[in-house]
PDB file of C-alpha atoms in Angstrom:
ATOM      1  CA  MET A  16      24.115  15.969  21.653  1.00 69.00           C
ATOM      2  CA  PRO A  17      21.503  15.703  24.393  1.00 83.00           C
ATOM      3  CA  ASP A  18      22.025  12.986  26.971  1.00 91.00           C
ATOM      4  CA  SER A  19      21.820   9.553  25.337  1.00 94.00           C
ATOM      5  CA  GLY A  20      19.333   8.404  27.964  1.00 95.00           C
ATOM      6  CA  LEU A  21      17.066  11.299  27.020  1.00 96.00           C
ATOM      7  CA  CYS A  22      17.256  10.289  23.357  1.00 96.00           C
ATOM      8  CA  LEU A  23      16.292   6.724  24.253  1.00 96.00           C
ATOM      9  CA  GLU A  24      13.328   8.045  26.220  1.00 96.00           C
ATOM     10  CA  ALA A  25      12.256  10.112  23.198  1.00 96.00           C
ATOM     11  CA  LEU A  26      12.394   7.059  20.943  1.00 95.00           C
ATOM     12  CA  SER A  27      10.390   5.135  23.535  1.00 94.00           C
ATOM     13  CA  ALA A  28       7.758   7.866  23.561  1.00 92.00           C
ATOM     14  CA  LEU A  29       7.456   7.845  19.782  1.00 91.00           C
ATOM     15  CA  SER A  30       7.437   4.109  19.205  1.00 89.00           C
ATOM     16  CA  GLY A  31       5.552   2.802  22.242  1.00 87.00           C
ATOM     17  CA  CYS A  32       8.451   0.412  22.932  1.00 89.00           C
ATOM     18  CA  ASN A  33      10.994   0.248  25.726  1.00 92.00           C
ATOM     19  CA  VAL A  34      14.129   1.397  23.867  1.00 94.00           C
ATOM     20  CA  ALA A  35      17.528   0.686  25.424  1.00 94.00           C
ATOM     21  CA  SER A  36      21.125   0.770  24.174  1.00 95.00           C
ATOM     22  CA  THR A  37      23.400  -2.080  23.136  1.00 93.00           C
ATOM     23  CA  THR A  38      27.018  -2.338  22.029  1.00 92.00           C
ATOM     24  CA  GLY A  39      26.033  -4.934  19.445  1.00 91.00           C
ATOM     25  CA  PRO A  40      24.284  -4.418  16.097  1.00 87.00           C
ATOM     26  CA  SER A  41      21.050  -2.462  16.084  1.00 84.00           C
ATOM     27  CA  PRO A  42      18.117  -4.683  15.082  1.00 84.00           C
ATOM     28  CA  LEU A  43      16.129  -1.552  14.177  1.00 88.00           C
ATOM     29  CA  SER A  44      17.260   1.316  11.944  1.00 92.00           C
ATOM     30  CA  PRO A  45      16.014   4.923  11.972  1.00 94.00           C
ATOM     31  CA  GLN A  46      13.787   3.930   9.033  1.00 95.00           C
ATOM     32  CA  ASP A  47      12.221   1.200  11.161  1.00 93.00           C
ATOM     33  CA  PHE A  48      11.334   3.772  13.800  1.00 90.00           C
ATOM     34  CA  VAL A  49       9.560   6.097  11.393  1.00 91.00           C
ATOM     35  CA  ASN A  50       7.778   3.045   9.967  1.00 93.00           C
ATOM     36  CA  ILE A  51       6.594   2.028  13.432  1.00 92.00           C
ATOM     37  CA  VAL A  52       5.506   5.546  14.400  1.00 90.00           C
ATOM     38  CA  ALA A  53       3.617   6.054  11.127  1.00 90.00           C
ATOM     39  CA  LEU A  54       2.058   2.601  11.038  1.00 91.00           C
ATOM     40  CA  ARG A  55       0.877   2.796  14.648  1.00 89.00           C
ATOM     41  CA  GLU A  56      -1.267   5.803  13.841  1.00 87.00           C
ATOM     42  CA  PHE A  57      -2.424   4.390  10.510  1.00 88.00           C
ATOM     43  CA  TYR A  58      -3.578   1.099  12.027  1.00 89.00           C
ATOM     44  CA  LYS A  59      -5.341   2.955  14.834  1.00 86.00           C
ATOM     45  CA  GLN A  60      -7.247   4.810  12.095  1.00 81.00           C
ATOM     46  CA  GLN A  61      -8.329   1.417  10.792  1.00 83.00           C
ATOM     47  CA  GLY A  62      -9.658   0.409  14.214  1.00 85.00           C
ATOM     48  CA  LEU A  63      -6.999  -2.233  14.919  1.00 87.00           C
ATOM     49  CA  GLN A  64      -5.684  -3.017  18.390  1.00 86.00           C
ATOM     50  CA  GLN A  65      -2.091  -3.949  17.605  1.00 88.00           C
ATOM     51  CA  LEU A  66       0.691  -3.701  15.042  1.00 89.00           C
ATOM     52  CA  GLU A  67       2.938  -6.616  14.122  1.00 89.00           C
ATOM     53  CA  TYR A  68       6.413  -5.419  13.171  1.00 90.00           C
ATOM     54  CA  PRO A  69       9.382  -7.605  12.134  1.00 88.00           C
ATOM     55  CA  GLY A  70      11.996  -7.932  14.861  1.00 82.00           C
ATOM     56  CA  VAL A  71       9.696  -6.377  17.459  1.00 86.00           C
ATOM     57  CA  GLY A  72       6.566  -8.501  17.503  1.00 85.00           C
ATOM     58  CA  ALA A  73       3.127  -7.291  18.530  1.00 85.00           C
ATOM     59  CA  LEU A  74       2.841  -3.632  19.539  1.00 86.00           C
ATOM     60  CA  SER A  75      -0.260  -2.518  21.403  1.00 84.00           C
ATOM     61  CA  LEU A  76      -1.977   0.509  19.878  1.00 83.00           C
ATOM     62  CA  GLU A  77      -3.681   1.397  23.136  1.00 75.00           C
ATOM     63  CA  GLU A  78      -3.176   5.064  23.952  1.00 62.00           C
ATOM     64  CA  ARG A  79      -1.588   5.869  27.301  1.00 56.00           C
ATOM     65  CA  GLU A  80      -2.282   9.303  28.685  1.00 48.00           C
ATOM     66  CA  ASP A  81       0.185   9.329  31.579  1.00 47.00           C
ATOM     67  CA  PRO A  82       3.441  10.916  30.314  1.00 41.00           C
ATOM     68  CA  GLU A  83       5.372   8.950  32.932  1.00 46.00           C
ATOM     69  CA  LEU A  84       4.606   5.816  30.901  1.00 42.00           C
ATOM     70  CA  TYR A  85       6.655   7.152  27.985  1.00 43.00           C
ATOM     71  CA  SER A  86       9.834   7.232  30.036  1.00 42.00           C
ATOM     72  CA  SER A  87      12.713   4.887  29.350  1.00 43.00           C
ATOM     73  CA  PRO A  88      12.794   1.452  31.002  1.00 42.00           C
ATOM     74  CA  PRO A  89      14.226   1.229  34.526  1.00 42.00           C
ATOM     75  CA  ALA A  90      17.718  -0.018  35.275  1.00 41.00           C
ATOM     76  CA  LEU A  91      18.238  -3.771  35.039  1.00 38.00           C
ATOM     77  CA  THR A  92      18.446  -3.969  38.809  1.00 38.00           C
ATOM     78  CA  ASP A  93      14.950  -2.515  39.139  1.00 43.00           C
ATOM     79  CA  ALA A  94      11.739  -4.408  38.554  1.00 44.00           C
ATOM     80  CA  PRO A  95       9.772  -3.012  35.600  1.00 46.00           C
ATOM     81  CA  GLY A  96       6.492  -1.297  36.329  1.00 47.00           C
ATOM     82  CA  PRO A  97       3.232  -3.035  35.399  1.00 43.00           C
ATOM     83  CA  GLN A  98       2.725  -0.910  32.267  1.00 46.00           C
ATOM     84  CA  GLU A  99       6.367  -1.029  31.131  1.00 50.00           C
ATOM     85  CA  SER A 100       6.427  -4.814  31.341  1.00 50.00           C
ATOM     86  CA  LEU A 101       3.617  -4.959  28.758  1.00 63.00           C
ATOM     87  CA  ARG A 102       5.565  -2.984  26.154  1.00 77.00           C
ATOM     88  CA  ALA A 103       7.885  -4.503  23.567  1.00 84.00           C
ATOM     89  CA  SER A 104      11.601  -3.992  24.252  1.00 87.00           C
ATOM     90  CA  VAL A 105      14.153  -3.156  21.561  1.00 89.00           C
ATOM     91  CA  LYS A 106      17.818  -2.167  21.664  1.00 90.00           C
ATOM     92  CA  ILE A 107      19.826   0.146  19.430  1.00 93.00           C
ATOM     93  CA  ASN A 108      23.526   0.809  19.033  1.00 94.00           C
ATOM     94  CA  LEU A 109      23.892   4.536  19.661  1.00 95.00           C
ATOM     95  CA  GLN A 110      26.910   4.889  17.382  1.00 93.00           C
ATOM     96  CA  GLU A 111      25.091   3.169  14.527  1.00 93.00           C
ATOM     97  CA  PHE A 112      21.818   4.992  15.083  1.00 95.00           C
ATOM     98  CA  PHE A 113      22.833   8.635  15.675  1.00 96.00           C
ATOM     99  CA  HIS A 114      25.108  10.916  13.629  1.00 96.00           C
ATOM    100  CA  PRO A 115      26.357  13.678  15.991  1.00 95.00           C
ATOM    101  CA  LYS A 116      28.262  15.472  13.196  1.00 95.00           C
ATOM    102  CA  PHE A 117      24.932  16.716  11.858  1.00 95.00           C
ATOM    103  CA  ASN A 118      23.263  17.648  15.163  1.00 97.00           C
ATOM    104  CA  TYR A 119      21.918  21.189  15.241  1.00 96.00           C
ATOM    105  CA  ASP A 120      20.605  23.208  18.143  1.00 97.00           C
ATOM    106  CA  PHE A 121      17.754  25.423  16.949  1.00 97.00           C
ATOM    107  CA  THR A 122      16.586  26.339  20.449  1.00 96.00           C
ATOM    108  CA  SER A 123      17.791  29.963  20.187  1.00 96.00           C
ATOM    109  CA  VAL A 124      17.411  30.372  16.410  1.00 95.00           C
ATOM    110  CA  GLN A 125      14.937  32.812  14.887  1.00 94.00           C
ATOM    111  CA  ASP A 126      14.661  32.799  11.095  1.00 94.00           C
ATOM    112  CA  GLY A 127      12.367  35.792  10.755  1.00 92.00           C
ATOM    113  CA  ASN A 128      11.606  36.378   7.063  1.00 92.00           C
ATOM    114  CA  THR A 129      14.522  34.288   5.790  1.00 95.00           C
ATOM    115  CA  VAL A 130      13.329  31.628   3.350  1.00 95.00           C
ATOM    116  CA  PHE A 131      14.991  28.198   3.100  1.00 95.00           C
ATOM    117  CA  LEU A 132      14.311  25.653   0.356  1.00 95.00           C
ATOM    118  CA  ARG A 133      14.542  21.880   0.128  1.00 95.00           C
ATOM    119  CA  GLY A 134      13.617  20.353  -3.214  1.00 91.00           C
ATOM    120  CA  ASN A 135      12.381  23.761  -4.424  1.00 86.00           C
ATOM    121  CA  GLU A 136       9.813  23.823  -1.619  1.00 91.00           C
ATOM    122  CA  ARG A 137       9.905  26.017   1.439  1.00 93.00           C
ATOM    123  CA  TYR A 138      11.602  24.526   4.471  1.00 96.00           C
ATOM    124  CA  PHE A 139      10.369  25.796   7.813  1.00 96.00           C
ATOM    125  CA  ARG A 140      13.299  25.089  10.094  1.00 97.00           C
ATOM    126  CA  PRO A 141      12.497  23.718  13.594  1.00 97.00           C
ATOM    127  CA  CYS A 142      13.354  26.888  15.485  1.00 97.00           C
ATOM    128  CA  GLY A 143      13.084  26.367  19.237  1.00 97.00           C
ATOM    129  CA  TRP A 144      13.957  22.665  19.003  1.00 97.00           C
ATOM    130  CA  ASN A 145      17.147  20.653  19.471  1.00 97.00           C
ATOM    131  CA  ARG A 146      17.791  18.264  16.572  1.00 98.00           C
ATOM    132  CA  VAL A 147      19.614  14.986  17.116  1.00 97.00           C
ATOM    133  CA  ALA A 148      20.741  13.715  13.717  1.00 97.00           C
ATOM    134  CA  LEU A 149      20.012  10.150  12.658  1.00 97.00           C
ATOM    135  CA  ARG A 150      22.592   8.115  10.726  1.00 95.00           C
ATOM    136  CA  VAL A 151      20.935   7.851   7.331  1.00 96.00           C
ATOM    137  CA  LYS A 152      23.634   8.958   4.860  1.00 94.00           C
ATOM    138  CA  GLN A 153      24.499   6.239   2.351  1.00 93.00           C
ATOM    139  CA  LYS A 154      21.824   3.975   3.840  1.00 93.00           C
ATOM    140  CA  TYR A 155      19.551   3.985   0.788  1.00 93.00           C
ATOM    141  CA  ASP A 156      19.948   2.883  -2.820  1.00 88.00           C
ATOM    142  CA  GLY A 157      21.205   5.581  -5.141  1.00 80.00           C
ATOM    143  CA  ASN A 158      22.877   8.677  -3.753  1.00 88.00           C
ATOM    144  CA  ASP A 159      22.116  11.120  -0.967  1.00 93.00           C
ATOM    145  CA  CYS A 160      20.509  13.782  -3.177  1.00 93.00           C
ATOM    146  CA  TRP A 161      17.219  13.226  -1.338  1.00 95.00           C
ATOM    147  CA  LEU A 162      18.933  14.600   1.776  1.00 95.00           C
ATOM    148  CA  GLY A 163      20.447  17.646   0.107  1.00 92.00           C
ATOM    149  CA  THR A 164      19.354  21.205  -0.621  1.00 91.00           C
ATOM    150  CA  GLY A 165      19.141  21.141  -4.428  1.00 88.00           C
ATOM    151  CA  LYS A 166      16.251  20.571  -6.801  1.00 88.00           C
ATOM    152  CA  ASP A 167      16.527  16.783  -6.441  1.00 91.00           C
ATOM    153  CA  ALA A 168      16.209  16.916  -2.657  1.00 95.00           C
ATOM    154  CA  TRP A 169      13.023  15.705  -1.018  1.00 97.00           C
ATOM    155  CA  PRO A 170      10.940  18.319   0.858  1.00 96.00           C
ATOM    156  CA  VAL A 171      11.052  18.377   4.663  1.00 97.00           C
ATOM    157  CA  SER A 172       8.105  17.146   6.680  1.00 96.00           C
ATOM    158  CA  TYR A 173       7.477  16.670  10.380  1.00 96.00           C
ATOM    159  CA  HIS A 174       5.693  13.656  11.757  1.00 91.00           C
ATOM    160  CA  ALA A 175       3.679  13.962  14.936  1.00 83.00           C
ATOM    161  CA  PRO A 176       2.076  10.664  15.986  1.00 78.00           C
ATOM    162  CA  ASN A 177      -1.268  12.213  16.905  1.00 79.00           C
ATOM    163  CA  MET A 178      -1.923  13.658  13.430  1.00 75.00           C
ATOM    164  CA  ASP A 179      -4.672  11.733  11.656  1.00 66.00           C
ATOM    165  CA  GLY A 180      -7.804  12.084   9.552  1.00 59.00           C
ATOM    166  CA  SER A 181      -9.750  13.504  12.477  1.00 57.00           C
ATOM    167  CA  LEU A 182      -8.275  16.880  11.491  1.00 55.00           C
ATOM    168  CA  GLY A 183     -11.067  17.112   8.936  1.00 48.00           C
ATOM    169  CA  ILE A 184      -8.951  16.710   5.809  1.00 57.00           C
ATOM    170  CA  ILE A 185      -9.882  15.693   2.283  1.00 57.00           C
ATOM    171  CA  LEU A 186      -7.502  15.175  -0.602  1.00 57.00           C
ATOM    172  CA  THR A 187      -7.456  17.723  -3.388  1.00 51.00           C
ATOM    173  CA  HIS A 188      -8.726  15.975  -6.496  1.00 47.00           C
ATOM    174  CA  ASP A 189      -5.773  16.370  -8.856  1.00 46.00           C
ATOM    175  CA  GLY A 190      -6.725  13.373 -10.989  1.00 44.00           C
ATOM    176  CA  SER A 191      -4.177  11.025  -9.451  1.00 45.00           C
ATOM    177  CA  LEU A 192      -6.866   9.418  -7.311  1.00 44.00           C
ATOM    178  CA  GLY A 193      -9.642   9.624  -9.869  1.00 44.00           C
ATOM    179  CA  HIS A 194     -10.126   5.873  -9.969  1.00 44.00           C
ATOM    180  CA  GLU A 195      -9.989   5.341  -6.226  1.00 47.00           C
ATOM    181  CA  PRO A 196     -13.337   3.790  -5.196  1.00 45.00           C
ATOM    182  CA  GLY A 197     -15.356   6.040  -2.974  1.00 47.00           C
ATOM    183  CA  PHE A 198     -13.291   9.187  -3.500  1.00 42.00           C
ATOM    184  CA  LEU A 199     -16.158  11.258  -4.868  1.00 42.00           C
ATOM    185  CA  ASP A 200     -18.539   9.869  -2.243  1.00 46.00           C
ATOM    186  CA  ALA A 201     -16.057  10.772   0.493  1.00 45.00           C
ATOM    187  CA  ALA A 202     -15.628  14.268  -0.914  1.00 40.00           C
ATOM    188  CA  ALA A 203     -19.399  14.739  -1.069  1.00 41.00           C
ATOM    189  CA  ALA A 204     -19.785  13.448   2.470  1.00 42.00           C
ATOM    190  CA  SER A 205     -17.243  15.991   3.663  1.00 38.00           C
ATOM    191  CA  LEU A 206     -19.460  18.789   2.393  1.00 37.00           C
ATOM    192  CA  THR A 207     -22.380  17.656   4.527  1.00 37.00           C
ATOM    193  CA  ALA A 208     -20.617  16.183   7.561  1.00 41.00           C
ATOM    194  CA  GLY A 209     -17.770  18.699   7.601  1.00 38.00           C
ATOM    195  CA  PHE A 210     -14.960  16.164   7.511  1.00 40.00           C
ATOM    196  CA  THR A 211     -13.682  12.956   6.056  1.00 41.00           C
ATOM    197  CA  LYS A 212     -10.633  10.772   6.634  1.00 54.00           C
ATOM    198  CA  GLY A 213      -7.965  10.418   3.974  1.00 72.00           C
ATOM    199  CA  ARG A 214      -6.593   6.869   4.181  1.00 81.00           C
ATOM    200  CA  GLY A 215      -2.876   6.928   4.905  1.00 87.00           C
ATOM    201  CA  VAL A 216      -0.054   8.525   6.874  1.00 90.00           C
ATOM    202  CA  TYR A 217      -0.062  12.228   7.697  1.00 90.00           C
ATOM    203  CA  SER A 218       2.795  14.680   8.132  1.00 91.00           C
ATOM    204  CA  THR A 219       3.235  18.431   7.838  1.00 93.00           C
ATOM    205  CA  PRO A 220       5.812  20.934   6.562  1.00 94.00           C
ATOM    206  CA  ASP A 221       4.876  23.175   9.499  1.00 94.00           C
ATOM    207  CA  ILE A 222       6.741  22.465  12.738  1.00 95.00           C
ATOM    208  CA  LYS A 223       4.190  24.538  14.657  1.00 94.00           C
ATOM    209  CA  MET A 224       1.382  22.212  13.557  1.00 91.00           C
ATOM    210  CA  ALA A 225       3.476  19.148  14.359  1.00 93.00           C
ATOM    211  CA  GLU A 226       4.052  20.521  17.848  1.00 95.00           C
ATOM    212  CA  LYS A 227       0.305  20.622  18.486  1.00 91.00           C
ATOM    213  CA  TYR A 228       0.058  16.870  17.882  1.00 89.00           C
ATOM    214  CA  CYS A 229       3.386  15.654  19.257  1.00 92.00           C
ATOM    215  CA  LYS A 230       4.179  13.209  22.047  1.00 92.00           C
ATOM    216  CA  VAL A 231       5.089  14.520  25.499  1.00 95.00           C
ATOM    217  CA  PHE A 232       7.075  12.578  28.080  1.00 95.00           C
ATOM    218  CA  LYS A 233       8.654  13.104  31.469  1.00 95.00           C
ATOM    219  CA  SER A 234      12.344  12.249  31.544  1.00 95.00           C
ATOM    220  CA  LYS A 235      13.845  10.042  34.216  1.00 94.00           C
ATOM    221  CA  VAL A 236      17.223  11.532  33.322  1.00 94.00           C
ATOM    222  CA  ASP A 237      16.497  15.055  34.572  1.00 93.00           C
ATOM    223  CA  GLY A 238      12.854  14.985  35.703  1.00 95.00           C
ATOM    224  CA  LYS A 239      11.820  17.525  33.038  1.00 96.00           C
ATOM    225  CA  MET A 240       9.018  17.360  30.471  1.00 97.00           C
ATOM    226  CA  TYR A 241       9.852  17.173  26.763  1.00 97.00           C
ATOM    227  CA  LYS A 242       8.076  17.221  23.425  1.00 97.00           C
ATOM    228  CA  VAL A 243       9.334  14.979  20.627  1.00 96.00           C
ATOM    229  CA  VAL A 244       8.797  15.050  16.839  1.00 96.00           C
ATOM    230  CA  LEU A 245      10.437  13.272  13.894  1.00 96.00           C
ATOM    231  CA  GLN A 246      11.980  15.382  11.125  1.00 97.00           C
ATOM    232  CA  ASN A 247      11.780  13.633   7.759  1.00 96.00           C
ATOM    233  CA  ARG A 248      12.178  13.991   4.032  1.00 97.00           C
ATOM    234  CA  ILE A 249       9.113  13.018   2.037  1.00 96.00           C
ATOM    235  CA  ASN A 250       9.092  11.629  -1.499  1.00 95.00           C
ATOM    236  CA  PRO A 251       7.345  14.311  -3.588  1.00 93.00           C
ATOM    237  CA  GLU A 252       6.047  11.659  -5.997  1.00 91.00           C
ATOM    238  CA  ASN A 253       4.234   9.792  -3.215  1.00 91.00           C
ATOM    239  CA  ARG A 254       2.993  12.768  -1.235  1.00 88.00           C
ATOM    240  CA  LYS A 255      -0.589  13.886  -1.747  1.00 84.00           C
ATOM    241  CA  LYS A 256      -1.472  17.446  -0.847  1.00 78.00           C
ATOM    242  CA  CYS A 257      -4.604  17.870   1.222  1.00 79.00           C
ATOM    243  CA  GLN A 258      -7.287  20.490   1.374  1.00 74.00           C
ATOM    244  CA  ARG A 259      -5.187  22.141   4.070  1.00 76.00           C
ATOM    245  CA  GLU A 260      -1.847  23.300   2.681  1.00 77.00           C
ATOM    246  CA  ASP A 261      -0.052  22.504   5.926  1.00 85.00           C
ATOM    247  CA  VAL A 262      -0.944  18.792   5.823  1.00 87.00           C
ATOM    248  CA  TRP A 263       0.467  16.105   3.510  1.00 89.00           C
ATOM    249  CA  LEU A 264      -0.704  12.533   3.080  1.00 89.00           C
ATOM    250  CA  VAL A 265       1.062   9.367   1.974  1.00 90.00           C
ATOM    251  CA  TYR A 266      -1.902   7.509   0.568  1.00 87.00           C
ATOM    252  CA  VAL A 267      -2.370   3.786   1.325  1.00 89.00           C
ATOM    253  CA  PRO A 268      -4.811   2.161  -1.148  1.00 87.00           C
ATOM    254  CA  GLU A 269      -7.640  -0.022   0.085  1.00 85.00           C
ATOM    255  CA  GLY A 270      -6.709  -3.688   0.081  1.00 88.00           C
ATOM    256  CA  SER A 271      -3.017  -3.132   0.823  1.00 91.00           C
ATOM    257  CA  ASN A 272      -1.664  -5.947   2.991  1.00 91.00           C
ATOM    258  CA  PRO A 273       0.749  -5.235   5.889  1.00 91.00           C
ATOM    259  CA  ILE A 274       3.858  -5.836   3.760  1.00 93.00           C
ATOM    260  CA  GLN A 275       2.599  -3.520   1.015  1.00 94.00           C
ATOM    261  CA  THR A 276       1.596  -0.874   3.546  1.00 93.00           C
ATOM    262  CA  ARG A 277       5.018  -0.944   5.192  1.00 94.00           C
ATOM    263  CA  ALA A 278       6.687  -0.717   1.771  1.00 94.00           C
ATOM    264  CA  ILE A 279       4.621   2.365   0.868  1.00 94.00           C
ATOM    265  CA  VAL A 280       5.697   4.131   4.051  1.00 94.00           C
ATOM    266  CA  GLN A 281       9.331   3.104   3.634  1.00 94.00           C
ATOM    267  CA  GLU A 282       9.441   4.367   0.039  1.00 94.00           C
ATOM    268  CA  SER A 283       7.763   7.642   0.962  1.00 95.00           C
ATOM    269  CA  ILE A 284       9.138   8.914   4.280  1.00 96.00           C
ATOM    270  CA  ARG A 285      12.771   8.912   5.399  1.00 96.00           C
ATOM    271  CA  PRO A 286      13.692  10.237   8.859  1.00 96.00           C
ATOM    272  CA  TYR A 287      16.840  12.222   9.501  1.00 96.00           C
ATOM    273  CA  GLY A 288      16.291  14.062  12.772  1.00 97.00           C
ATOM    274  CA  LEU A 289      14.892  13.464  16.266  1.00 97.00           C
ATOM    275  CA  LEU A 290      13.573  16.795  17.577  1.00 98.00           C
ATOM    276  CA  LEU A 291      13.385  17.555  21.295  1.00 98.00           C
ATOM    277  CA  LYS A 292      11.907  20.577  23.035  1.00 97.00           C
ATOM    278  CA  GLN A 293      11.827  21.148  26.785  1.00 96.00           C
ATOM    279  CA  LEU A 294       8.521  22.393  28.160  1.00 93.00           C
TER     280      LEU A 294
END
């Protein structure tokens, strides 16, 4: 497993919080982190300035360009920097949060033409990345089939926080959204303007696309630059395919309140790996 401090920095980069370790219970689970990462981008799409999340409070959605700002918080003996002091602080229990038994180092792996399947859909493994496994087995109602390799498994998706509707995506009209107000108008507008924004949370089955939109941070552990992406399973019943085959959308209907929106994300996307790649 990569250095625990590096993993905390990666979680800080993804969530926009100062993430530190604790020996006590973790107030946030891996599911909470994917919720926060997904909801941050969704609420930015809606033009909001902050996200309220239970147990964390108000999270600023302001984008910070300096990768140094994504580093982990300083030691307790050091005074926090002006930007770090403005960020919410959360603590996690490393033993409760990570599952080292299922770590996998893909940094030297090349799959070539080998095809892998998850839920009868192609799984593009994260070759070139180091995966830190999250402790998610037996954390959800039912069994762990969603995490398996059989026909009942959920497909794999990668979430990069900077993926949004600005990619110029429209939903394919498969009938499931036929009654959504404005769908046909949005589709027509895309033909003239060249793009439209699907309302919801984006992810991709293609790790190469996720890498283009991932977070980058400079580590205080070793001074090196890293990319970070979340590896998830996505509920095939809640996923909407987009005009681009390499982009999937979890649709959030108009009028959904914050509790409903969070529930949609939580029922649709489950994280199981933190991916790190050194630049």
